[in-house]
XYZ file of C-alpha atoms in Angstrom:
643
model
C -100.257 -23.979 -29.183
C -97.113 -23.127 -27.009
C -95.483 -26.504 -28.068
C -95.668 -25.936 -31.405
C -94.302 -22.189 -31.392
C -91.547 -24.057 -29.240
C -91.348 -26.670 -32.104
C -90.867 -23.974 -34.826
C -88.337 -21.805 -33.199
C -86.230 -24.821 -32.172
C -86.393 -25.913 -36.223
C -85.525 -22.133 -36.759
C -82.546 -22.260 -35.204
C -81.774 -25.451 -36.064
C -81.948 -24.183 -39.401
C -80.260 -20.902 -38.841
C -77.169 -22.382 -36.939
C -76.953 -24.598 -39.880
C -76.755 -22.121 -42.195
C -73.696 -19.964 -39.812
C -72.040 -23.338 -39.265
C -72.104 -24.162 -43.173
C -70.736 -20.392 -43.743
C -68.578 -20.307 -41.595
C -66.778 -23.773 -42.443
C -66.867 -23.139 -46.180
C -64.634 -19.343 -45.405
C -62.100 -21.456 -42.802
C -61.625 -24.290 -45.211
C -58.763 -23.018 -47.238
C -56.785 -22.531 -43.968
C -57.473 -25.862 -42.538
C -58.174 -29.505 -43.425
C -59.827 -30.043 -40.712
C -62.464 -27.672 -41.094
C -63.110 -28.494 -45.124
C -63.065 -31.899 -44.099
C -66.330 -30.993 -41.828
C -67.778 -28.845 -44.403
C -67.439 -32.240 -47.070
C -69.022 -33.738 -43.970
C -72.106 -31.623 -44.506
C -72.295 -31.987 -47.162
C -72.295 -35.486 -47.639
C -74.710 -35.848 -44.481
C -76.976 -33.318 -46.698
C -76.868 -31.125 -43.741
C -74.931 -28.424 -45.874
C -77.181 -27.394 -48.725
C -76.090 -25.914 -52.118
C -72.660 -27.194 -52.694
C -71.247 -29.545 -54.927
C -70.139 -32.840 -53.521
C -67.626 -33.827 -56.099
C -65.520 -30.415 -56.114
C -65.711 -30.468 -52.027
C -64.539 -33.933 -51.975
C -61.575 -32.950 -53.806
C -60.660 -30.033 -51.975
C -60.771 -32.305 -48.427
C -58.855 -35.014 -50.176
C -55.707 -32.154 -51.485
C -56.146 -30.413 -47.791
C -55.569 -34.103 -46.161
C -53.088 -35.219 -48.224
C -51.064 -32.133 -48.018
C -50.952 -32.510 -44.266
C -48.979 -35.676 -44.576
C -47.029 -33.797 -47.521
C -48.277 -36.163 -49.970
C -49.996 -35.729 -53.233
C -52.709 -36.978 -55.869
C -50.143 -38.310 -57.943
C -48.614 -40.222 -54.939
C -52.322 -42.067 -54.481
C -52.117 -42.731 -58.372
C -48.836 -44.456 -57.760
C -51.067 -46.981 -56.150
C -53.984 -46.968 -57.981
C -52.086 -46.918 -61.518
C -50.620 -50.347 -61.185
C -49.270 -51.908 -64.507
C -50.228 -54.930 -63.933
C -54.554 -54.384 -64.534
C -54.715 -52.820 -67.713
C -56.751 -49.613 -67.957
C -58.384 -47.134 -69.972
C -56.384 -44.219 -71.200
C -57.981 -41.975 -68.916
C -58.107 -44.465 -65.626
C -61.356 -46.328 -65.825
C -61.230 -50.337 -65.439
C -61.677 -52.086 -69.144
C -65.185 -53.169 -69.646
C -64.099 -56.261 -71.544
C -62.345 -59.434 -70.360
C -58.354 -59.089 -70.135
C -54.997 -60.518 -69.178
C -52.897 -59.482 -66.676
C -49.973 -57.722 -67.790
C -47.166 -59.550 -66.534
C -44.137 -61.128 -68.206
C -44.345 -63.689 -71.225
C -42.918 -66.603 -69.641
C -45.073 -65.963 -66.647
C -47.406 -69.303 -65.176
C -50.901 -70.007 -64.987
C -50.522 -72.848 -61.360
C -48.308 -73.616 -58.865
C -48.138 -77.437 -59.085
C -44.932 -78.005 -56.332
C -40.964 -78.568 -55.598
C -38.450 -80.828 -56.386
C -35.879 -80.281 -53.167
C -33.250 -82.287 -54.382
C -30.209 -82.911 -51.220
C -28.127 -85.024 -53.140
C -27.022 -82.287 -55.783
C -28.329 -79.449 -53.801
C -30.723 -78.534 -56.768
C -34.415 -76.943 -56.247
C -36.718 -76.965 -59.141
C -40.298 -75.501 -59.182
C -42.507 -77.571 -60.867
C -45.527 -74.675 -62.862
C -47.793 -74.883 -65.069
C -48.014 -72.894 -68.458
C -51.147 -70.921 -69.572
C -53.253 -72.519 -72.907
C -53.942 -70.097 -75.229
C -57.441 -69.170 -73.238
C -56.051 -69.430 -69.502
C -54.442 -66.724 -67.934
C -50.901 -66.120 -66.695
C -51.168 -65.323 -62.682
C -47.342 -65.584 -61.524
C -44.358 -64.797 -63.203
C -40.509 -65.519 -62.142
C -40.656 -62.445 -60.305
C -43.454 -63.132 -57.985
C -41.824 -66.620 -56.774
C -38.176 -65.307 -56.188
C -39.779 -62.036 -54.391
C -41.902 -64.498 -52.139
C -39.288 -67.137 -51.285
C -36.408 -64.758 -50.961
C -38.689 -62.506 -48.220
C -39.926 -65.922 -46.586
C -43.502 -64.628 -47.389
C -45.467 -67.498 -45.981
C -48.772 -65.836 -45.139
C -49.792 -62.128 -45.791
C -52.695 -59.893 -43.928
C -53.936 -56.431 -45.346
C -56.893 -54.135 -44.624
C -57.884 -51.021 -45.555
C -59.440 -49.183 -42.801
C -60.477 -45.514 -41.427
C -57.151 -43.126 -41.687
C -58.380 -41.072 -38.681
C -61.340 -42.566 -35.646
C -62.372 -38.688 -35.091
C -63.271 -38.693 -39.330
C -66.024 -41.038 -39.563
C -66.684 -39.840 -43.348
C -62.566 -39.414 -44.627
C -62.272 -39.660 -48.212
C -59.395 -41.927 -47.730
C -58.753 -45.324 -46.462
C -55.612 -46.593 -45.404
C -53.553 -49.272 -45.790
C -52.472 -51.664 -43.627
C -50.753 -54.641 -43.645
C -48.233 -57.964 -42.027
C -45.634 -58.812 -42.584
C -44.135 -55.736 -42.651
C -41.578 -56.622 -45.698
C -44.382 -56.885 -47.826
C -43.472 -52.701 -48.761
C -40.355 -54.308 -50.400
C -43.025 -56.555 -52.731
C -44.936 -54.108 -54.388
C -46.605 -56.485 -57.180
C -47.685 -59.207 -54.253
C -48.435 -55.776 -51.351
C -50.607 -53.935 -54.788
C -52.518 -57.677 -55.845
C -54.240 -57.756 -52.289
C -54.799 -53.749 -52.025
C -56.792 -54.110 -55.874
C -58.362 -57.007 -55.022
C -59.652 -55.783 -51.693
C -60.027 -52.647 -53.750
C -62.431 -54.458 -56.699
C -64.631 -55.892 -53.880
C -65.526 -52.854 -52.518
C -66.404 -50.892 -55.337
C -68.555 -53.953 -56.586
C -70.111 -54.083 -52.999
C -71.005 -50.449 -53.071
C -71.847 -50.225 -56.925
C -69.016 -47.539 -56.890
C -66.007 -47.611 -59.211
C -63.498 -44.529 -58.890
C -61.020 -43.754 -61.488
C -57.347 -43.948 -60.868
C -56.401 -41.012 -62.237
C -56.585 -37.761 -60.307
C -59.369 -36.356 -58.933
C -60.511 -40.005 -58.651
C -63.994 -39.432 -60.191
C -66.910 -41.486 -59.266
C -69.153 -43.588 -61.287
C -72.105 -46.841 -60.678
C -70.036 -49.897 -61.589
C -73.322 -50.732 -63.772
C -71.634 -48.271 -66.453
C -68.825 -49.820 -67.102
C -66.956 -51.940 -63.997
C -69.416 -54.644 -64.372
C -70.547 -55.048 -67.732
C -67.483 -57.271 -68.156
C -69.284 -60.041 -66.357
C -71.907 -62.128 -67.209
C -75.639 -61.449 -66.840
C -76.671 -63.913 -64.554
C -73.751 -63.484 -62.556
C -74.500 -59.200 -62.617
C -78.062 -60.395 -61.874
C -76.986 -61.662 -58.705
C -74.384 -59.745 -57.615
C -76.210 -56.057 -57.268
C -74.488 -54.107 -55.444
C -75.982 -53.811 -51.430
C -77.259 -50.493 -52.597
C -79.346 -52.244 -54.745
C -80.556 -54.759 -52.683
C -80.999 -53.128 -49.468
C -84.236 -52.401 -48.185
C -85.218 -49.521 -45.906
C -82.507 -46.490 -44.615
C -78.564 -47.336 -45.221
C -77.713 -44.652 -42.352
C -74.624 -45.301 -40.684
C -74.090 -49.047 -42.240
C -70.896 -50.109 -41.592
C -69.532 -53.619 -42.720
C -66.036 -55.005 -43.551
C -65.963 -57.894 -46.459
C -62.417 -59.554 -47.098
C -61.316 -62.194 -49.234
C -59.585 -65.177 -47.265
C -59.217 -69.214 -48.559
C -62.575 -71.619 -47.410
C -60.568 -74.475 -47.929
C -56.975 -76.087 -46.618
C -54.271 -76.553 -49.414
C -53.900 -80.548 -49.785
C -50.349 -81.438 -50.642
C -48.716 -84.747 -50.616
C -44.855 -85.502 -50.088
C -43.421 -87.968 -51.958
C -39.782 -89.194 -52.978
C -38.183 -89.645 -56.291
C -38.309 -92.624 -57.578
C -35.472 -94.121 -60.051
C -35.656 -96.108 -63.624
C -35.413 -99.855 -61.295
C -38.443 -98.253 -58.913
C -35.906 -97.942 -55.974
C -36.928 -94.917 -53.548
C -34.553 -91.846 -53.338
C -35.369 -90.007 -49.959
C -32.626 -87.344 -50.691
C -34.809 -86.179 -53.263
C -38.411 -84.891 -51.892
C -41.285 -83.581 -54.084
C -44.084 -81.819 -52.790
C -47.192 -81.648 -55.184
C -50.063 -78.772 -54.167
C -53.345 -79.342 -55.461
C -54.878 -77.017 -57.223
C -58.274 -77.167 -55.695
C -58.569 -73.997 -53.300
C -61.668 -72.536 -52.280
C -61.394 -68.802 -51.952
C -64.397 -67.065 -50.071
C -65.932 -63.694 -49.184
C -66.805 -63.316 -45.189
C -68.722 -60.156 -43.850
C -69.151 -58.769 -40.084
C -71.078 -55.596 -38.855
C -69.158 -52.969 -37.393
C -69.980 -50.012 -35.039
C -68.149 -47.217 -33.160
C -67.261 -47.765 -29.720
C -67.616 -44.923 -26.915
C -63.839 -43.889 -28.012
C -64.922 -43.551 -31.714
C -62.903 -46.777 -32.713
C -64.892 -49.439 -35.392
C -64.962 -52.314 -34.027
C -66.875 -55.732 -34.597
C -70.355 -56.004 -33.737
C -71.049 -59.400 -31.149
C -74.414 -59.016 -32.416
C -74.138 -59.296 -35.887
C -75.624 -62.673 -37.219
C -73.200 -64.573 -39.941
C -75.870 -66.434 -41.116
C -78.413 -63.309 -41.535
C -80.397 -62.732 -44.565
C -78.980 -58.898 -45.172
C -78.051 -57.351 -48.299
C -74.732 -57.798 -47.165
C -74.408 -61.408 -46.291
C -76.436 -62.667 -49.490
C -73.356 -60.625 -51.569
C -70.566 -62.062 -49.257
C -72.535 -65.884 -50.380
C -72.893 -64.979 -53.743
C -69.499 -63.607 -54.613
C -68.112 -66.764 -52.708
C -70.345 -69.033 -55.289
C -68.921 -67.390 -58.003
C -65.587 -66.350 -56.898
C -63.731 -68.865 -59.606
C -65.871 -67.574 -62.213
C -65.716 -64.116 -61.445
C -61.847 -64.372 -61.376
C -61.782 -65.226 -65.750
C -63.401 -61.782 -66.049
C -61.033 -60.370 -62.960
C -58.094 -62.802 -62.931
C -56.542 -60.839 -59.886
C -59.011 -62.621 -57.863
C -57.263 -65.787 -58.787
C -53.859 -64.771 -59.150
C -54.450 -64.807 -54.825
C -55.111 -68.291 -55.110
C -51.578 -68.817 -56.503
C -49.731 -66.823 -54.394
C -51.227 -68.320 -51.547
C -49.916 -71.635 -52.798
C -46.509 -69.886 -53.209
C -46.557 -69.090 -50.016
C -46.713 -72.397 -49.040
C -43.613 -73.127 -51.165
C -41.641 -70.724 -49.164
C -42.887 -72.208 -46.233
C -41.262 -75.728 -47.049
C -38.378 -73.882 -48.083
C -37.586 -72.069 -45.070
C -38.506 -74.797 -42.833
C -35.837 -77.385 -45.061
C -33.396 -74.496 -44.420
C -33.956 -74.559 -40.809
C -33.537 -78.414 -40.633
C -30.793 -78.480 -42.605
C -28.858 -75.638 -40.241
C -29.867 -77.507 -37.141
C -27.804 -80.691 -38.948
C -25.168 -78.368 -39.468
C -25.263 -77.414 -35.836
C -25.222 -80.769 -34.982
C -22.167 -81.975 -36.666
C -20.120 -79.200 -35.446
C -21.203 -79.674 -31.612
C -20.880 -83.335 -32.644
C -17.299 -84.826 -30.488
C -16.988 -87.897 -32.395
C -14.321 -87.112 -34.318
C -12.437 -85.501 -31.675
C -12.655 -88.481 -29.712
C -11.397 -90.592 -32.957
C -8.722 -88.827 -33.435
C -7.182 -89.095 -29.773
C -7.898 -93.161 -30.302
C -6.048 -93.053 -33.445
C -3.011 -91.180 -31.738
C -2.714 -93.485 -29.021
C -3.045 -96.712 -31.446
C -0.254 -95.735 -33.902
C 1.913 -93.687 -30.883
C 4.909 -91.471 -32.262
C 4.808 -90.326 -35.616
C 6.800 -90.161 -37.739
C 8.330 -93.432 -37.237
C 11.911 -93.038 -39.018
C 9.882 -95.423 -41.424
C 9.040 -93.374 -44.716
C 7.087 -96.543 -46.116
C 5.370 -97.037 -42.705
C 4.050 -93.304 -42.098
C 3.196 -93.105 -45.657
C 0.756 -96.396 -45.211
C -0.012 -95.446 -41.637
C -1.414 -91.543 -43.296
C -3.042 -93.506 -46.397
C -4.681 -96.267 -43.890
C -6.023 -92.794 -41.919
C -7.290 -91.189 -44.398
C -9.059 -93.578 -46.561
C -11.380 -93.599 -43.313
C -11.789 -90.208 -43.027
C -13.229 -89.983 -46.557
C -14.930 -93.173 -46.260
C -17.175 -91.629 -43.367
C -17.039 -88.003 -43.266
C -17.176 -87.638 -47.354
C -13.511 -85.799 -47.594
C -11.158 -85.330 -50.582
C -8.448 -87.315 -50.427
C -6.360 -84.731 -52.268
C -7.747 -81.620 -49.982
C -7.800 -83.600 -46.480
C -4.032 -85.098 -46.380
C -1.966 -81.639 -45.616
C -4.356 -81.401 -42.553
C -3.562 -84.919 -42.094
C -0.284 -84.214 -41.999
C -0.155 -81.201 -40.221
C -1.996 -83.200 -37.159
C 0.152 -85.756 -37.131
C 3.765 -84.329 -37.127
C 2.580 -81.145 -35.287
C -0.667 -82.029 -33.797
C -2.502 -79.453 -35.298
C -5.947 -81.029 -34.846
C -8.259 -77.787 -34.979
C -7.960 -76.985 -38.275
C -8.714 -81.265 -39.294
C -11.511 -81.793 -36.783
C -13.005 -78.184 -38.992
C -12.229 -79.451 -42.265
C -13.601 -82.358 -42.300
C -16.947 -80.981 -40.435
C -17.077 -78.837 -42.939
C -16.885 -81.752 -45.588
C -19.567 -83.498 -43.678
C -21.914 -80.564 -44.032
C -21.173 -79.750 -47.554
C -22.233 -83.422 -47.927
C -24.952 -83.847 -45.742
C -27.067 -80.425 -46.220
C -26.663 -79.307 -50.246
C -29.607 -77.981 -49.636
C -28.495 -75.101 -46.942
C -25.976 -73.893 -49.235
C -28.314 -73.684 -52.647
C -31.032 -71.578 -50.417
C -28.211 -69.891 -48.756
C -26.574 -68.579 -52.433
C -30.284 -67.832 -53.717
C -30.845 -66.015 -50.340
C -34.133 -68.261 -50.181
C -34.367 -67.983 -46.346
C -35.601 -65.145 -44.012
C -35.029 -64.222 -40.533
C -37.627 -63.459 -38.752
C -36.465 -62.736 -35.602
C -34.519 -59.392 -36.904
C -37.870 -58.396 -38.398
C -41.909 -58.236 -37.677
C -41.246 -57.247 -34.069
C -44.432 -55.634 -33.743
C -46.915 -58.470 -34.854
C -49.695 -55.778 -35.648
C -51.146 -54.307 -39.298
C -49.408 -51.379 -39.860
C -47.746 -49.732 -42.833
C -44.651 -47.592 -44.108
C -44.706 -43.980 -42.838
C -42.359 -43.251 -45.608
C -44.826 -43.581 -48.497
C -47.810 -42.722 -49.284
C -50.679 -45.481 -47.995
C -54.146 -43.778 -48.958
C -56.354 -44.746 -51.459
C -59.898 -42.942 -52.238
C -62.961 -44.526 -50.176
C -65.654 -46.213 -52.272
C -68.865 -43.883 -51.389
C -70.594 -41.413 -53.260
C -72.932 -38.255 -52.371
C -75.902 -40.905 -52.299
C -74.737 -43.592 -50.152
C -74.806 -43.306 -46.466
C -72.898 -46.407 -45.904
C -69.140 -47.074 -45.237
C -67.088 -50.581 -46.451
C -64.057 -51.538 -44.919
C -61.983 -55.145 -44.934
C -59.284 -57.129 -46.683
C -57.591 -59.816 -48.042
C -56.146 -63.117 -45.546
C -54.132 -64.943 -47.093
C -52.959 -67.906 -44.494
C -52.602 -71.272 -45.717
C -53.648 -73.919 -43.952
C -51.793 -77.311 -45.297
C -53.118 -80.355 -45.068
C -52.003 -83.878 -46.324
C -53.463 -85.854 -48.706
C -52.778 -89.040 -50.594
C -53.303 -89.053 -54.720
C -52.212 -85.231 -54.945
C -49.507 -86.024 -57.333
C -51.386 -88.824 -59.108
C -53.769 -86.184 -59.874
C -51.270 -84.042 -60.885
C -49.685 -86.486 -63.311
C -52.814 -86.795 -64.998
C -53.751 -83.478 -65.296
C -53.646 -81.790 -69.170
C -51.597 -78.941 -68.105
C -48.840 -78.146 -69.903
C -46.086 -78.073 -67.016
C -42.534 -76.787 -66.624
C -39.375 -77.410 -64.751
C -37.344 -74.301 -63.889
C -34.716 -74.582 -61.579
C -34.039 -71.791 -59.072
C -30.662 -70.898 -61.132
C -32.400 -70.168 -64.031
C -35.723 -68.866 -62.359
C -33.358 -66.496 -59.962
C -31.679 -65.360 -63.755
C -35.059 -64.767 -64.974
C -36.543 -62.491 -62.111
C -33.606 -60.357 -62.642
C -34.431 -60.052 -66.541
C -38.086 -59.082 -65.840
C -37.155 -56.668 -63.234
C -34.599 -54.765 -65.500
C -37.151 -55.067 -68.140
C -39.938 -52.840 -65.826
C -37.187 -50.384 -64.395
C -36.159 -49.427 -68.154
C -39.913 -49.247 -68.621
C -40.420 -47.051 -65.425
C -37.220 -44.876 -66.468
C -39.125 -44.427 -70.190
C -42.275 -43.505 -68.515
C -40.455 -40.737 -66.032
C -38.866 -39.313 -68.798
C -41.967 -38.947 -71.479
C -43.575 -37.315 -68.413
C -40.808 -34.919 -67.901
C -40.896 -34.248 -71.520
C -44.831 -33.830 -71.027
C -44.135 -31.137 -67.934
C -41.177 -29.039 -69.712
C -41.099 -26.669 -72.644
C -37.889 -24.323 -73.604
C -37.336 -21.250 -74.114
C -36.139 -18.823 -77.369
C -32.600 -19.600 -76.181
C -33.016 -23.322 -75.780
C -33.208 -23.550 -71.999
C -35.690 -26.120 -70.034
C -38.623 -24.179 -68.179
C -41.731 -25.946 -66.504
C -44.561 -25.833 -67.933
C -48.035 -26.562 -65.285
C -49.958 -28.802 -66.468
C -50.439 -30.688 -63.346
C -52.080 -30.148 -60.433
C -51.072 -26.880 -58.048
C -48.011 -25.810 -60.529
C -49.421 -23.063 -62.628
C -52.463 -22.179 -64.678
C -51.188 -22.129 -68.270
C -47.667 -22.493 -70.435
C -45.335 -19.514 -70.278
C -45.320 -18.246 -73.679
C -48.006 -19.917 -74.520
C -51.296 -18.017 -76.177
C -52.556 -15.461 -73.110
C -54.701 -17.889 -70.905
C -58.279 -16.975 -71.452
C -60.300 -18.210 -68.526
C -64.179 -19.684 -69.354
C -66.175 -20.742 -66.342
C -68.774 -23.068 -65.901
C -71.559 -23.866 -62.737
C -70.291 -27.556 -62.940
C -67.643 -29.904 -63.627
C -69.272 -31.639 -66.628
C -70.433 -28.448 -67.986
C -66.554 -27.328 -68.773
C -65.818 -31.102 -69.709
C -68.494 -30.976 -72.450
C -67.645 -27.432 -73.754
C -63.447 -28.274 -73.564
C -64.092 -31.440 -75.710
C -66.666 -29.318 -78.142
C -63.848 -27.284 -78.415
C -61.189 -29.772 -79.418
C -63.834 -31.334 -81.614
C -64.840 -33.827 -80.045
C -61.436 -35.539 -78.477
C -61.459 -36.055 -74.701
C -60.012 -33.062 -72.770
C -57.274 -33.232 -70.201
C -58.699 -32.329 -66.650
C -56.007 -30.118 -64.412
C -57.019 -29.747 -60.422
C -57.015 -26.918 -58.483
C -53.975 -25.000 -57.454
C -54.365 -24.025 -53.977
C -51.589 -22.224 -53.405
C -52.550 -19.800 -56.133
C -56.269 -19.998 -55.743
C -56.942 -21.025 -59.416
C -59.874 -22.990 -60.658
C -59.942 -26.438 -61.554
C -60.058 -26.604 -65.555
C -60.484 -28.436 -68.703
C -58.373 -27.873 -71.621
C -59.295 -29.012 -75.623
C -57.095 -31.219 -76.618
C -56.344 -33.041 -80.375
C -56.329 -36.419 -81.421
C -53.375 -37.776 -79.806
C -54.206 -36.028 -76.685
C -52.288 -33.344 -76.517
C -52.844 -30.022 -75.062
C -54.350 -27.677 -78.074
C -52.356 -24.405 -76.887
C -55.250 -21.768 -77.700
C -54.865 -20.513 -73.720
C -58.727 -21.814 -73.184
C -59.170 -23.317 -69.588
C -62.601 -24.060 -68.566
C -62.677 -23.737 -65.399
C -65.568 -24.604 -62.607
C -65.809 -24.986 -58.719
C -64.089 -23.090 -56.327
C -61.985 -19.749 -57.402
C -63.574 -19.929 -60.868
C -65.535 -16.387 -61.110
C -68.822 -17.049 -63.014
């Protein structure tokens, strides 16, 4: 009898330091991240009763983020990328699309033409059929080979080892260069991104606050059925408690890239090894690869030695399955294979930059090279004083000289002969013995100089010094975590993308015979064309900044510019604007409903909370072509809306 009175009181105060702990959080939040990010914690861990999930998560995501002095609209930067179209309102299309990238973009890598007897480099692509999707424009392959990008790591993992349940993960990645790529940094972060809200059965919008939704309404309806059959989410499939499961999943190639060198061969059959192709095939594995992770006794996630790769979990029959149908999954999500080609890009820069590096070690070589020194002191000796008195002598004694000097160093006549001349009346060798090297090179390594005016090559020892994942303090690197109020489990990972070439005969036979419809573009007019695109998206970028400070401004009687808050934390209605007439609501989908009842039917624009201000989140009615319907309703809900 004593045990159980024991029993009770223990659950009594259990229950009733629970309850102070849940109080007393919820008053401190507003001063502190830290303490609303506990009381989300809670929440989440159902050990706070009472409170909505949703609202709380976007209070500890504002609080967080306004520690590091960012905002929501900085994480839609990320999310918001141009290149995956989207809804209007942020939600991934539910129907099969195309990238959005330039025109005259490429559907495969098929190699290089490095060409040392002109100095030319031409990419050889292939062109997308009217059902076959563009992965690669000019852009991509001038932003890889002029960074050297020849392999590329990224994860996105815990922001902070004391926050086991942050809304956030963080973004990490090598080489460190990659910031100055967006479109090749923002392919792996949405591709890493797509797996884990598929894995979780999760998709969050990319508009602020980031709602939640199952993927099964929407995300992955675009797929097939068998292939949706198959790939339920580990929510789905898992049997027994999810407590504290925590697995990475990233995307990395199964298989080496064959490629096969071969040299150009003329109209008579006769071998040209000045001029080197390289032909990559085009049949890459790409995989999925899981791990179980757990905390260590510092609070770090690290890999679990016991975890079994070839275990029948949840999570290693989705890592199999989405690695069976990784190819056909990418036609419904062609980011997944746009990887696949700028992996194989990456290997393009890769022969690049190690042609470059031959071709400057040649260079070294003929200027450390003494030959020609020691030429010309054999040739002073020989002919002895000069000139000779003799004008018809010294001229045949310069000709006689320099018709050997072009015949094996590759000199103008014209150009070498006042160096000539200066060495032998004055004995001015420095600036001869430079000239011609100089010739020699020009001659010998076309190549250097073509890669050198394209800026094709990258240094690598001024850069990467710290050969760990990291990111760029300067910018914003969060994106929302893919977990929701009913899932008790946490997925981390990435993308690898390391080649791993490998030689093989009958690459460019197959090649040859393939259907594709291919292209030449040489790295003149591909280096032109990168330009183009990228004035094309600034202009774009400078339209869209302007509509939205049209959007955000209003005038005055007299004419003047004044801000007007419709965005998150700048105000709660339009200055001169009907009086704002507050309506609250218990929920967030109970102010949606009534806001779009009120603009008869047409979705409503959702403002956040301003913090600074302590004003409600709110819905406003708005008309047809989604614009604000200024009748000074807000429906408001969740914290500082007074119901």
């Amino acid at each position: 009898m004593p045990t159980i009175g024991l029993s009770h009181d223990m659950i009594y105060m259990e229950c009733a330091g629970n309850e102070f702990l849940s109080k007393y959080l919820k008053s401190m939040a507003p001063n502190s991240s830290m303490y609303q990010y506990y009381f989300f914690e809670g929440i989440w861990k159902s050990w706070i009763d009472g409170e909505n999930f949703e609202d709380e998560r976007d209070y500890c995501m504002y609080y967080l983020l306004k520690d590091r002095q960012w905002t929501t609209y900085d994480v839609e930067d990320l999310l918001c990328w141009s290149i995956i179209p989207r809804t209007d309102d942020g939600w991934y299309l539910d129907t099969k699309h195309q990238l959005q990238l330039d025109p005259s973009g490429y559907s495969q890598v098929i190699g290089i033409t490095l060409n040392n007897d002109t100095g030319d480099i031409e990419f050889m692509f292939a062109q997308a059929k009217k059902n076959e999707h563009n992965l690669f424009d000019a852009g991509d392959v001038m932003d890889i080979v002029t960074n050297g990008i020849s392999y590329a790591y990224f994860t996105l993992d815990p922001p902070n080892v004391e926050y086991h349940s942050h809304p956030f993960n963080e973004m990490k990645y090598l080489p460190k260069r990659l910031v100055n790529i967006p479109n090749y940094l923002l392919t792996l972060l949405h591709t890493d991104y797509l797996l884990k809200m598929i894995s979780t059965g999760v998709e969050i919008c990319s508009q602020t606050p980031f709602e939640m939704r199952p993927t099964s309404e929407n995300l992955m309806q675009r797929l097939p059925v068998h292939i949706c059959e198959e790939l339920q989410s580990i929510v789905k499939k898992k049997s027994g408690l999810l407590t504290n499961s925590i697995h990475r999943f990233w995307i990395q190639p199964e298989s080496e890239i064959e490629y096969e060198q071969a040299y150009y061969r003329n109209f008579f059959g006769r071998t040209n090894e000045n001029i080197t192709q390289f032909y990559l095939s085009d049949k890459i594995k790409m995989c999925v690869k899981k791990h179980r992770m757990k905390y260590d006794e510092k609070g770090n996630l690290i890999d679990d030695k016991d975890d079994n790769e070839n275990d029948e979990s949840a999570e290693a029959e989705f890592a199999r399955v989405f690695t069976k149908y990784y190819d056909e999954i990418g036609e419904y999500f062609p980011e997944l294979l746009r990887l696949k080609e700028l992996l194989k890009l990456s290997v393009l820069s890769r022969i690049i930059q190690s042609r470059y590096e031959s071709q400057c070690d040649l260079a070294a070589q003929i200027e450390n090279d003494t030959t020609f020194e020691t030429y010309l002191t054999e040739v002073k000796n020989k002919i002895g004083n000069y000139p000779t008195g003799s004008v018809e002598a010294d001229e045949k004694t310069l000709n006689a000289i320099s018709n050997n000097i072009c015949k094996n160093f590759f000199c103008k006549k014209s150009n070498l002969k006042p160096y000539l001349f200066d060495w032998l009346r004055h004995g001015q060798h420095k600036a001869l013995v430079t000239f011609v090297k100089q010739s020699l090179i020009q001659c010998k390594a076309k190549l250097k100089f073509t890669i050198e005016k394209f800026r094709l090559h990258y240094d690598d020892e001024d850069h990467d010094d710290e050969q760990r994942l990291n990111n760029d303090t300067t910018q914003c690197f969060w994106v929302p975590a893919a977990f929701s109020s009913d899932l008790s489990m946490k997925v981390y990972g990435g993308v690898i993308l390391t080649p791993n070439p490998k030689v093989r005969t009958g690459v460019k036979n197959e090649s040859e015979k393939s259907k594709k419809s291919k292209t030449t573009e040489n790295v003149a007019k591909l280096s032109k064309k990168s330009k183009d695109i990228k004035s094309k998206r600034c202009a774009r970028n400078v339209e869209k900044s302007e509509d939205s400070k049209k959007n955000c401004q209003t005038t005055d009687q007299n004419g003047n510019i004044k801000s007007k808050s419709h965005v998150i934390g700048r105000g709660a209605g339009p200055s001169g604007d009907p009086k704002i007439h507050s309506i609250p609501f218990n929920s967030k989908k109970g102010a949606m409903e009534a806001a779009k009842k009120d603009g008869k039917e047409n979705r409503p624009i959702h403002h956040g909370v301003n913090y600074e201000k302590k004003e409600p989140a709110h819905w406003h009615p708005a008309d047809k072509d989604g614009k604000i319907i200024k009748n000074g309703k807000h429906y408001t809900y969740g914290r500082y809306s007074k119901t």
